[in-house]
Amino acid sequence: MEGKEKKIKITPIEHGTVIDHIKKGQGMKVLRILDLVDREIDSIVSMAMNVNSSMGKKDIVKVEGKELKNEEFDKISLISPNATVNIIRDYEVIKKHRVGLPDFAKGIVRCKNSNCITNQSEPVETEFEVTGEDPVKLRCTYCDREMTGEEISENVI
Amino acid sequence: MSSEFKKNHVVAIDDFTVDEIRTILDLAEEMTPIVEGKKINKDFEGKILATLFFEPSTRTRLSFEAAMKRMGGRCIGFARPGTSSAKKGESLADTIRVAAGYADMIVLRHPQEGAAQLASKFSDVPVINAGDGAGHHPTQTLLDLFTIRKEKGSISDNHIGIAGDLKYGRTVHSLTKALSMFETEMTFISPPSLRMPKEIIDMLKRKGVKFQEVKNIEETLSNLDILYMTRIQRERFPSDEDYKKVARSYHLEREMLENSKDDLKVMHPLPRVDEIKADVDETPKARYFEQAANGVPTRMALLKLLQEV
């Protein structure tokens, strides 16, 4: 019965990407970070929130017809470092990645310091050094300010 | 001479190694006769320094310009943003690229944190940070270190008291970081609400630096070799009354110096308001005007080293 329920909630996709084990409540942020909310795209995007798993509740995002690139994994890692990215072809998982934190995050997050030069109209990407993993900590390479937790997800570009 | 110096730009004091700091201070010492008018120097003849001050600063700008002119160079620039095209909405990146086409080096003071770091990415001539908002002001720290070494013979083996607003003061943060690279003992003197930030305290603990935190100057004055005073700003306090109460206990006057070591030296980055009473000025312990003057040889040394890289 449980297995049947699972199938109804999370139907398999033919081609595309399934991002699994997203930290509960962060699914929307993952969609936003991958620019899947406002952008005109052909893919069908679906999200399941609050899904039971052996490790507690989680969110799942499915993007049909689009295979995520490595740099997109980096973005997900800032929000949910334990997420896994499954690339699907013909209903089969052909690649499974555990997202990993990059050493530097460029152009993904805005600095929380409103007086940071990167928050003015300057032609530069933001750049953060990843200084902590659990919780994720970022240091702005321009103004040195550190950000963590909600500060990061609230400032995703 | 400059083999230890490999910087293209100067953004923060943390970017320097101890050897690089020593190289700058050694050269600054050699510059002293030129500053005193005993020697003529023409190393920068035909060179131009751009001083771009998006925020006013008398001492820093004047001492950079004096440094350049003492070596035969010339200066261009502005002292207020109102006279630059930033007022018309030009980005800092563009202003820097344009100035880099006019000058051999750029000195930048800007109200936003990270401005110098940004400028260094857009400039093909050396950029020196002369203060970026609440961020860094590395040349102030270099002249502070130069003053300590000149007054005491060395930076190491001194007990240095740092008093005032230790929470928000960028000068004291940079100075503390720099002093932690040498063998010094530090005592931080501040009201509880303006103590040194946790990340700096943690850094000192990690490095095994000897330090204490106390609430008033008199508690520790007799132990100190250097007393570094800073201004406590009115806007850090909820009311005038709170401010006055605190400001009174961070006030230095001549009488208090009776309990200090004979060779204590009092420093202050200036401007001071009333934290050091004028009667201290006449004592040989007051070194803050010499400290300000030391900005010239220190900045000359830095300009010279950057030009040689």
Coordinates of C-alpha atoms in Angstrom, one line a residue:
Chain A
M1 CA 0.0 0.0 0.0
E2 CA 2.8 2.4 1.0
G3 CA 4.6 1.6 -2.3
K4 CA 1.5 2.3 -4.3
E5 CA 1.0 5.7 -2.5
K6 CA 4.6 6.6 -3.2
K7 CA 4.1 5.9 -6.9
I8 CA 1.0 8.2 -7.1
K9 CA 2.8 11.1 -5.4
I10 CA 6.0 10.8 -7.3
T11 CA 5.4 9.5 -10.7
P12 CA 8.5 8.5 -12.7
I13 CA 9.7 10.7 -15.5
E14 CA 11.0 9.6 -18.9
H15 CA 13.9 12.1 -19.3
G16 CA 15.1 14.8 -17.0
T17 CA 16.3 15.4 -13.4
V18 CA 15.0 14.3 -10.0
I19 CA 16.5 16.2 -7.1
D20 CA 15.9 14.1 -4.0
H21 CA 16.6 14.4 -0.3
I22 CA 16.1 18.2 -0.4
K23 CA 15.9 19.5 3.2
K24 CA 12.2 19.8 4.2
G25 CA 10.8 23.2 3.3
Q26 CA 13.6 24.1 0.9
G27 CA 12.0 22.8 -2.3
M28 CA 10.7 26.2 -3.4
K29 CA 14.1 27.7 -2.9
V30 CA 15.7 25.0 -5.0
L31 CA 13.2 25.9 -7.8
R32 CA 14.1 29.5 -7.4
I33 CA 17.8 28.9 -7.3
L34 CA 17.6 26.9 -10.5
D35 CA 15.5 29.7 -12.1
L36 CA 12.6 27.4 -12.7
V37 CA 9.9 29.6 -11.3
D38 CA 9.7 32.7 -13.4
R39 CA 11.6 31.7 -16.5
E40 CA 9.7 30.6 -19.6
I41 CA 10.6 26.9 -20.0
D42 CA 9.2 24.0 -21.9
S43 CA 9.8 21.5 -19.1
I44 CA 7.2 20.3 -16.7
V45 CA 8.4 21.0 -13.2
S46 CA 6.8 19.3 -10.2
M47 CA 7.6 19.4 -6.5
A48 CA 6.6 17.2 -3.6
M49 CA 6.9 18.7 -0.2
N50 CA 7.0 17.0 3.2
V51 CA 7.6 13.5 1.8
N52 CA 8.3 10.7 4.3
S53 CA 11.6 9.0 3.9
S54 CA 13.8 6.8 6.1
M55 CA 15.7 10.0 7.2
G56 CA 12.6 12.0 8.1
K57 CA 10.7 14.5 5.9
K58 CA 12.1 15.8 2.7
D59 CA 11.2 17.7 -0.5
I60 CA 11.6 16.4 -4.0
V61 CA 11.8 18.4 -7.3
K62 CA 11.4 16.9 -10.7
V63 CA 12.3 18.7 -14.0
E64 CA 11.2 16.8 -17.1
G65 CA 13.2 17.1 -20.2
K66 CA 16.1 19.0 -18.6
E67 CA 19.4 17.5 -17.4
L68 CA 21.0 19.7 -14.7
K69 CA 24.6 20.8 -15.2
N70 CA 27.4 20.6 -12.6
E71 CA 27.3 24.3 -11.8
E72 CA 23.7 24.0 -11.0
F73 CA 24.5 21.3 -8.4
D74 CA 26.6 23.9 -6.6
K75 CA 23.7 26.2 -6.2
I76 CA 21.6 23.4 -4.7
S77 CA 24.3 22.5 -2.2
L78 CA 24.2 26.0 -0.6
I79 CA 20.5 25.4 0.2
S80 CA 20.5 21.7 0.9
P81 CA 23.9 20.1 1.1
N82 CA 22.6 16.6 1.4
A83 CA 20.4 16.6 -1.7
T84 CA 21.0 14.1 -4.5
V85 CA 20.6 14.8 -8.2
N86 CA 19.4 11.9 -10.4
I87 CA 19.7 12.3 -14.2
I88 CA 17.0 10.2 -15.8
R89 CA 16.9 8.8 -19.4
D90 CA 14.2 6.3 -20.5
Y91 CA 12.9 6.0 -17.0
E92 CA 16.3 4.9 -15.7
V93 CA 18.7 6.7 -13.4
I94 CA 21.8 7.0 -15.5
K95 CA 23.7 9.3 -13.1
K96 CA 23.3 9.9 -9.4
H97 CA 25.2 12.8 -7.8
R98 CA 25.4 13.8 -4.2
V99 CA 25.7 17.6 -4.4
G100 CA 28.9 18.9 -2.9
L101 CA 29.8 22.3 -1.7
P102 CA 32.1 24.3 -4.0
D103 CA 35.1 26.3 -2.6
F104 CA 33.6 29.5 -4.0
A105 CA 30.0 30.5 -4.9
K106 CA 29.9 33.0 -7.7
G107 CA 26.9 34.9 -8.8
I108 CA 24.4 32.7 -6.9
V109 CA 23.8 34.7 -3.7
R110 CA 23.5 38.4 -2.9
C111 CA 25.5 39.8 0.0
K112 CA 23.4 40.5 3.1
N113 CA 25.4 43.6 3.8
S114 CA 23.4 46.4 2.1
N115 CA 26.5 48.6 2.2
C116 CA 28.6 46.0 0.3
I117 CA 29.9 47.3 -3.1
T118 CA 28.3 44.3 -4.8
N119 CA 24.9 45.6 -3.9
Q120 CA 25.4 48.8 -5.9
S121 CA 25.1 49.0 -9.7
E122 CA 28.5 47.6 -10.4
P123 CA 29.3 45.2 -13.2
V124 CA 30.5 42.3 -11.0
E125 CA 29.2 38.9 -9.9
T126 CA 29.0 38.4 -6.2
E127 CA 31.7 36.0 -4.9
F128 CA 31.7 34.1 -1.6
E129 CA 34.2 31.8 -0.1
V130 CA 32.6 28.7 1.5
T131 CA 34.0 28.8 5.0
G132 CA 31.7 26.2 6.7
E133 CA 29.9 23.1 5.7
D134 CA 27.4 22.3 8.5
P135 CA 25.8 24.8 8.7
V136 CA 26.9 26.2 5.3
K137 CA 28.8 29.5 5.9
L138 CA 29.8 32.0 3.2
R139 CA 32.2 34.9 3.4
C140 CA 31.8 37.7 0.9
T141 CA 35.2 38.1 -0.8
Y142 CA 34.4 41.9 -1.2
C143 CA 33.3 43.0 2.2
D144 CA 34.2 40.0 4.4
R145 CA 30.7 39.7 5.9
E146 CA 29.7 36.1 6.8
M147 CA 26.3 34.6 6.0
T148 CA 24.7 31.4 7.1
G149 CA 21.4 29.5 7.2
E150 CA 18.3 31.6 6.3
E151 CA 20.5 34.5 5.4
I152 CA 21.8 32.5 2.5
S153 CA 18.4 31.2 1.2
E154 CA 16.8 34.6 1.6
N155 CA 19.6 36.1 -0.6
V156 CA 19.6 33.6 -3.4
I157 CA 19.7 35.5 -6.7
Chain B
M1 CA 65.2 45.4 -1.0
S2 CA 61.8 44.6 -2.4
S3 CA 62.2 40.9 -2.8
E4 CA 59.8 40.3 0.0
F5 CA 57.1 42.5 -1.6
K6 CA 54.9 40.9 -4.3
K7 CA 51.7 42.9 -4.1
N8 CA 50.0 44.5 -7.1
H9 CA 47.3 46.2 -4.9
V10 CA 46.8 46.9 -1.2
V11 CA 43.3 46.1 0.0
A12 CA 43.6 44.8 3.6
I13 CA 46.3 44.5 6.2
D14 CA 45.6 40.7 6.4
D15 CA 47.0 40.4 2.8
F16 CA 50.5 41.1 4.1
T17 CA 53.0 38.7 5.5
V18 CA 55.2 39.7 8.5
D19 CA 58.2 39.9 6.1
E20 CA 56.2 42.3 3.8
I21 CA 55.3 44.5 6.7
R22 CA 58.9 44.6 7.8
T23 CA 60.0 45.5 4.2
I24 CA 57.6 48.4 4.2
L25 CA 58.6 49.7 7.6
D26 CA 62.3 49.4 6.8
L27 CA 61.8 51.4 3.7
A28 CA 59.7 53.9 5.5
E29 CA 62.6 54.5 7.9
E30 CA 64.8 55.3 4.9
M31 CA 62.3 57.8 3.7
T32 CA 62.4 59.9 6.8
P33 CA 65.3 62.2 5.8
I34 CA 63.4 63.0 2.6
V35 CA 60.3 63.9 4.6
E36 CA 62.4 66.1 6.9
G37 CA 63.8 67.9 3.8
K38 CA 67.3 66.7 4.4
K39 CA 67.4 64.7 1.2
I40 CA 65.9 65.3 -2.2
N41 CA 64.2 62.5 -4.0
K42 CA 63.0 62.4 -7.6
D43 CA 62.0 58.7 -8.0
F44 CA 58.5 59.6 -9.0
E45 CA 59.3 62.5 -11.4
G46 CA 56.9 62.3 -14.3
K47 CA 54.5 60.0 -12.4
I48 CA 50.9 60.7 -11.5
L49 CA 49.0 59.5 -8.4
A50 CA 45.2 59.6 -8.6
T51 CA 43.6 60.2 -5.2
L52 CA 39.9 59.3 -5.6
F53 CA 38.1 60.3 -2.3
F54 CA 34.4 59.5 -2.5
E55 CA 34.3 60.4 1.2
P56 CA 36.2 63.2 2.9
S57 CA 39.4 62.5 4.8
T58 CA 41.9 65.2 5.5
R59 CA 44.8 63.3 6.9
T60 CA 44.8 60.3 4.6
R61 CA 44.5 62.3 1.4
L62 CA 47.0 65.0 2.4
S63 CA 49.6 62.5 3.5
F64 CA 49.3 60.4 0.3
E65 CA 49.7 63.6 -1.7
A66 CA 52.6 64.8 0.5
A67 CA 54.2 61.3 0.0
M68 CA 53.9 61.5 -3.8
K69 CA 55.2 65.1 -4.0
R70 CA 58.1 64.4 -1.7
M71 CA 59.3 61.9 -4.3
G72 CA 58.8 64.4 -7.2
G73 CA 55.5 63.0 -8.4
R74 CA 52.2 64.8 -9.1
C75 CA 48.6 64.1 -7.9
I76 CA 45.2 64.4 -9.6
G77 CA 41.9 63.5 -8.1
F78 CA 38.9 64.7 -6.1
A79 CA 38.2 65.1 -2.4
R80 CA 34.4 64.8 -2.5
P81 CA 32.1 62.7 -4.6
G82 CA 30.2 65.8 -5.7
T83 CA 33.0 66.7 -8.0
S84 CA 33.3 63.3 -9.7
S85 CA 31.1 61.7 -12.3
A86 CA 29.9 59.2 -9.7
K87 CA 27.4 62.0 -9.0
K88 CA 26.1 61.4 -12.5
G89 CA 25.6 57.7 -11.8
E90 CA 28.8 56.3 -13.1
S91 CA 29.8 53.0 -11.7
L92 CA 33.0 52.7 -9.5
A93 CA 34.3 50.1 -12.0
D94 CA 34.1 52.7 -14.8
T95 CA 35.6 55.5 -12.8
I96 CA 38.5 53.2 -11.9
R97 CA 39.1 52.1 -15.5
V98 CA 39.2 55.8 -16.6
A99 CA 41.5 56.9 -13.8
A100 CA 43.8 53.9 -14.5
G101 CA 44.3 55.4 -17.9
Y102 CA 45.3 58.8 -16.5
A103 CA 47.5 57.8 -13.5
D104 CA 50.3 55.4 -12.5
M105 CA 48.6 54.5 -9.2
I106 CA 45.3 55.0 -7.6
V107 CA 44.4 55.7 -3.9
L108 CA 40.8 55.1 -3.2
R109 CA 38.6 56.1 -0.2
H110 CA 34.9 55.0 -0.7
P111 CA 31.9 54.7 1.7
Q112 CA 31.1 51.1 0.6
E113 CA 32.7 48.0 1.9
G114 CA 34.6 46.0 -0.7
A115 CA 35.1 49.0 -3.0
A116 CA 38.9 48.6 -3.0
Q117 CA 38.6 44.9 -3.8
L118 CA 36.3 45.7 -6.7
A119 CA 38.6 48.5 -7.9
S120 CA 41.6 46.2 -7.9
K121 CA 39.8 43.9 -10.3
F122 CA 39.2 46.7 -12.8
S123 CA 42.5 48.6 -12.6
D124 CA 45.7 47.7 -14.4
V125 CA 47.7 50.1 -12.2
P126 CA 48.1 49.5 -8.4
V127 CA 45.2 50.4 -6.2
I128 CA 45.7 51.3 -2.6
N129 CA 42.7 51.1 -0.2
A130 CA 42.5 54.3 1.9
G131 CA 39.3 53.1 3.7
D132 CA 36.2 51.3 2.4
G133 CA 33.2 52.0 4.6
A134 CA 33.5 50.0 7.8
G135 CA 35.9 47.7 6.1
H136 CA 39.7 48.1 5.9
H137 CA 42.2 50.9 6.2
P138 CA 45.5 49.2 5.8
T139 CA 47.8 52.2 5.5
Q140 CA 46.5 53.5 8.9
T141 CA 47.6 50.2 10.4
L142 CA 51.0 50.4 8.7
L143 CA 51.7 53.8 10.0
D144 CA 50.6 52.7 13.5
L145 CA 53.0 49.8 13.3
F146 CA 55.7 52.1 12.1
T147 CA 55.1 54.5 15.0
I148 CA 55.2 51.7 17.6
R149 CA 58.5 50.4 16.1
K150 CA 60.0 53.9 15.9
E151 CA 59.0 54.8 19.5
K152 CA 59.8 51.5 21.2
G153 CA 62.6 50.0 18.9
S154 CA 60.4 47.0 18.0
I155 CA 56.8 45.9 17.7
S156 CA 57.3 42.7 19.6
D157 CA 57.7 42.5 23.4
N158 CA 55.3 45.4 24.0
H159 CA 52.2 45.4 26.1
I160 CA 49.7 47.4 24.1
G161 CA 46.4 48.7 25.5
I162 CA 43.7 49.5 23.0
A163 CA 40.9 51.7 24.3
G164 CA 37.6 53.0 23.1
D165 CA 35.0 51.7 20.6
L166 CA 36.4 48.2 20.0
K167 CA 33.2 46.9 18.5
Y168 CA 32.8 49.1 15.4
G169 CA 36.2 50.7 15.1
R170 CA 37.9 49.3 11.9
T171 CA 41.2 50.9 12.9
V172 CA 41.4 48.8 16.1
H173 CA 40.3 45.6 14.3
S174 CA 43.1 46.0 11.6
L175 CA 45.6 46.9 14.3
T176 CA 44.8 44.0 16.5
K177 CA 45.1 41.6 13.5
A178 CA 48.4 43.1 12.6
L179 CA 49.8 43.0 16.2
S180 CA 48.8 39.4 16.5
M181 CA 51.4 38.6 13.8
F182 CA 54.1 39.8 16.3
E183 CA 55.0 38.8 19.9
T184 CA 52.9 41.3 21.8
E185 CA 50.5 41.3 24.7
M186 CA 47.3 43.2 24.3
T187 CA 44.7 44.7 26.8
F188 CA 41.4 45.7 25.4
I189 CA 39.7 48.6 27.3
S190 CA 36.1 49.2 26.4
P191 CA 32.6 49.5 27.9
P192 CA 30.9 46.0 27.9
S193 CA 28.6 47.1 25.0
L194 CA 31.6 48.0 22.8
R195 CA 33.9 45.0 23.3
M196 CA 36.1 43.5 20.6
P197 CA 34.0 41.3 18.2
K198 CA 33.9 37.6 18.9
E199 CA 35.6 36.6 15.6
I200 CA 38.7 38.7 16.6
I201 CA 38.8 37.3 20.1
D202 CA 38.5 33.8 18.6
M203 CA 41.3 34.5 16.2
L204 CA 43.6 35.7 19.1
K205 CA 42.8 32.5 21.1
R206 CA 43.5 30.3 18.1
K207 CA 46.9 32.0 17.6
G208 CA 47.7 31.8 21.3
V209 CA 48.1 35.6 21.7
K210 CA 48.2 36.9 25.3
F211 CA 45.4 39.3 25.9
Q212 CA 42.9 40.6 28.6
E213 CA 39.7 42.6 28.4
V214 CA 39.0 45.3 31.0
K215 CA 36.5 48.1 31.5
N216 CA 38.6 51.1 32.3
I217 CA 42.0 52.7 31.6
E218 CA 43.2 53.1 35.1
E219 CA 42.8 49.4 35.8
T220 CA 45.6 48.6 33.4
L221 CA 47.5 51.8 32.7
S222 CA 50.6 51.0 34.9
N223 CA 51.3 47.8 32.9
L224 CA 51.2 49.3 29.4
D225 CA 54.1 50.2 27.0
I226 CA 51.6 51.7 24.5
L227 CA 48.2 53.1 25.1
Y228 CA 46.2 53.3 21.8
M229 CA 43.2 55.6 22.3
T230 CA 40.2 55.8 19.9
R231 CA 37.1 57.8 19.8
I232 CA 33.8 56.6 21.2
Q233 CA 31.0 57.9 18.9
R234 CA 27.9 59.4 20.3
E235 CA 25.7 57.5 17.8
R236 CA 26.6 54.1 19.4
F237 CA 24.5 55.0 22.4
P238 CA 20.7 55.2 23.0
S239 CA 20.9 58.5 24.9
D240 CA 23.2 61.4 25.5
E241 CA 23.3 60.5 29.2
D242 CA 24.5 56.9 28.4
Y243 CA 27.1 58.3 26.1
K244 CA 28.5 60.8 28.6
K245 CA 28.7 58.2 31.4
V246 CA 30.8 55.9 29.2
A247 CA 32.8 58.7 27.6
R248 CA 34.0 59.9 31.0
S249 CA 35.7 56.6 31.7
Y250 CA 37.5 56.6 28.4
H251 CA 39.1 59.9 29.0
L252 CA 42.8 60.4 29.4
E253 CA 44.3 63.4 31.3
R254 CA 47.8 64.3 32.4
E255 CA 47.2 63.4 36.1
M256 CA 46.4 59.8 35.2
L257 CA 49.7 59.4 33.5
E258 CA 51.5 59.6 36.9
N259 CA 50.7 55.9 37.3
S260 CA 52.1 54.9 34.0
K261 CA 55.5 53.6 33.0
D262 CA 58.1 56.4 32.2
D263 CA 58.4 55.3 28.6
L264 CA 54.7 54.8 28.0
K265 CA 53.6 56.2 24.6
V266 CA 50.1 57.4 23.9
M267 CA 48.8 57.0 20.3
H268 CA 45.5 58.0 18.7
P269 CA 44.5 57.7 15.0
L270 CA 42.9 61.2 15.2
P271 CA 40.6 63.2 15.0
R272 CA 40.2 63.2 18.8
V273 CA 37.2 64.9 20.4
D274 CA 37.7 64.9 24.2
E275 CA 39.0 61.5 24.9
I276 CA 42.5 62.9 25.4
K277 CA 42.7 66.2 27.3
A278 CA 44.9 68.9 25.8
D279 CA 47.2 68.8 28.8
V280 CA 48.5 65.4 27.7
D281 CA 49.8 66.9 24.5
E282 CA 52.7 68.6 26.2
T283 CA 54.0 65.5 27.8
P284 CA 56.7 63.4 26.0
K285 CA 54.3 60.5 26.2
A286 CA 51.9 62.0 23.7
R287 CA 52.9 60.7 20.3
Y288 CA 49.7 61.1 18.2
F289 CA 50.9 64.1 16.2
E290 CA 54.1 62.3 15.3
Q291 CA 52.0 59.3 14.5
A292 CA 50.0 61.3 12.0
A293 CA 53.2 62.7 10.5
N294 CA 54.5 59.1 10.2
G295 CA 51.7 58.6 7.6
V296 CA 54.0 60.3 5.0
P297 CA 57.1 58.1 5.1
T298 CA 55.0 55.0 5.5
R299 CA 52.9 55.8 2.4
M300 CA 56.0 56.8 0.5
A301 CA 57.4 53.4 1.2
L302 CA 54.3 51.7 0.0
L303 CA 54.1 53.8 -3.2
K304 CA 57.7 53.0 -3.9
L305 CA 57.3 49.2 -3.4
L306 CA 54.1 49.1 -5.5
Q307 CA 55.8 51.0 -8.3
E308 CA 58.7 48.5 -8.3
V309 CA 56.6 45.3 -8.4

